[in-house]
Tab-separated table of C-alpha atoms in Angstrom:
chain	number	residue	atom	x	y	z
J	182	UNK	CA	-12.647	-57.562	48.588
J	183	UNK	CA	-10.939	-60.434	48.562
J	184	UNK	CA	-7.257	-59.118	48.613
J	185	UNK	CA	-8.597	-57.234	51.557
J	186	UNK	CA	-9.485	-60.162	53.719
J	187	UNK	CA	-6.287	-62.433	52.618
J	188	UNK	CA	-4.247	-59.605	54.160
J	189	UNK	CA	-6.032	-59.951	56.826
J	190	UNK	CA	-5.938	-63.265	57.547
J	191	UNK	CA	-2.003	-63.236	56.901
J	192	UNK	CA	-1.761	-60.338	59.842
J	193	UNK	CA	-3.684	-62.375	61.838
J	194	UNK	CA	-1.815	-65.280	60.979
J	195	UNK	CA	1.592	-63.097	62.053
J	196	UNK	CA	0.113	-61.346	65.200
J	197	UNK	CA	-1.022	-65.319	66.671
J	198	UNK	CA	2.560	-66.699	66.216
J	199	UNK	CA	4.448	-63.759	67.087
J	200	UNK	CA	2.273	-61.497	69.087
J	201	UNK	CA	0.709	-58.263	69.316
J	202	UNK	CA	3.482	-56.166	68.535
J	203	UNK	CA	4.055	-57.867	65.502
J	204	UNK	CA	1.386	-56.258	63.520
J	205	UNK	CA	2.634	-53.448	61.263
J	206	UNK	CA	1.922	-50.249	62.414
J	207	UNK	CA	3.290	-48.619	59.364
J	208	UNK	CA	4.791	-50.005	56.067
J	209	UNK	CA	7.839	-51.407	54.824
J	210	UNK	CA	8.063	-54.252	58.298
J	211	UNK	CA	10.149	-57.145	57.819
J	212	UNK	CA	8.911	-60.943	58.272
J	213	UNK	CA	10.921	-64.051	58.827
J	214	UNK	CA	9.045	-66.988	57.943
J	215	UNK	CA	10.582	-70.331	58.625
J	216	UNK	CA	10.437	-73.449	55.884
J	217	UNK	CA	6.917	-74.730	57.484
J	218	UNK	CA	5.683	-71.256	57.076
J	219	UNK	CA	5.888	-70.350	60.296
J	220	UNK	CA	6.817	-66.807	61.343
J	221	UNK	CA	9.601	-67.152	63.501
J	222	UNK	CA	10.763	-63.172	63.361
J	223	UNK	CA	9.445	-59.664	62.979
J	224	UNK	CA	11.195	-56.307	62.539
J	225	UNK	CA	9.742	-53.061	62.088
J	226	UNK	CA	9.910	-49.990	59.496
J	227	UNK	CA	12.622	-48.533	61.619
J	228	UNK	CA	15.013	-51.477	60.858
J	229	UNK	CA	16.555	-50.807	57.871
J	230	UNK	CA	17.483	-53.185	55.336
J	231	UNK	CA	20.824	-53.562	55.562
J	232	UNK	CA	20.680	-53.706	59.325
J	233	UNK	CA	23.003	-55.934	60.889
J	234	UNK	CA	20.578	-57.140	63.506
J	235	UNK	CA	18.050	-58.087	60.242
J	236	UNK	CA	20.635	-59.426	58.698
J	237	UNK	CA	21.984	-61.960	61.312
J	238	UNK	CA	18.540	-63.188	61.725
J	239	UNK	CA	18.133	-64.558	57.765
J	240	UNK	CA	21.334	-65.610	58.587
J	241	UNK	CA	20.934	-67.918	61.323
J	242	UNK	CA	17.556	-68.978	59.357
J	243	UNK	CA	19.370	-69.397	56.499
J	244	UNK	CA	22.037	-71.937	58.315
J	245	UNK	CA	19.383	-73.674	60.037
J	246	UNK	CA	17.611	-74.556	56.797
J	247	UNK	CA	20.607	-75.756	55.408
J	248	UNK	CA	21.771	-77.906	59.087
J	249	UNK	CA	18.507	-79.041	58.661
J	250	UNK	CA	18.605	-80.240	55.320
J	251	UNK	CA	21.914	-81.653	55.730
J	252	UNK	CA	20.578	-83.844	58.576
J	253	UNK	CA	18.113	-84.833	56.616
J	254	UNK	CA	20.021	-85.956	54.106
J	255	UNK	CA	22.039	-87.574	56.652
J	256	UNK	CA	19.258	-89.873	57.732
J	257	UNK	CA	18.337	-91.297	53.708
J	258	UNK	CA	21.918	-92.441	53.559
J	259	UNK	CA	22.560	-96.339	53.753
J	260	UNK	CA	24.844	-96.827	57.011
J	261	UNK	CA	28.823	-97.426	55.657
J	262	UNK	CA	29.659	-101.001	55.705
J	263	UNK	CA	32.787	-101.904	57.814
C-alpha cells in the first residue's frame, strides 16, 4: 500500500543519515529531526521518555534553532548609525 512504502522510504531516509543502527528494531524509538529535516539523532525503545540523555538532546536542538534564528535575525537588521 501506499502507507506501507512511505514508511519505508522515511526508514530509509533515517538509516542513510544516521546509519544502520538507527532503524527501529522495535516500537516506540525516538527521532530528532533538525529544521531542514534532517535527522540529526536517534534513540531507541529502551530510552524512556523522560530520560535525561533524550531530553538534553531536544534541548541543545531546541537552543540551536533558536541561536540560529537569532543570528538570522541578526543579519536583516540595518547596521546602527554612529
Amino acid at each position: 500500500t501506499k502507507c506501507s512504502s512511505e514508511i519505508f522510504h522515511f526508514f530509509k531516509y533515517i538509516e542513510k543519515n544516521l546509519g544502520s543502527r538507527s532503524s527501529p528494531k522495535w516500537n516506540f524509538y525516538k527521532y530528532i529531526i533538525d529544521k531542514n529535516g534532517i535527522p540529526v539523532n536517534v534513540f531507541s525503545s529502551m530510552t524512556k521518555p523522560e530520560s535525561s540523555k533524550l531530553i538534553d538532546a531536544l534541548e541543545l536542538d531546541y537552543l540551536d534553532k533558536l541561536i540560529s534564528s537569532h543570528v538570522e535575525v541578526e543579519l536583516l537588521l540595518p547596521p546602527l548609525s554612529p
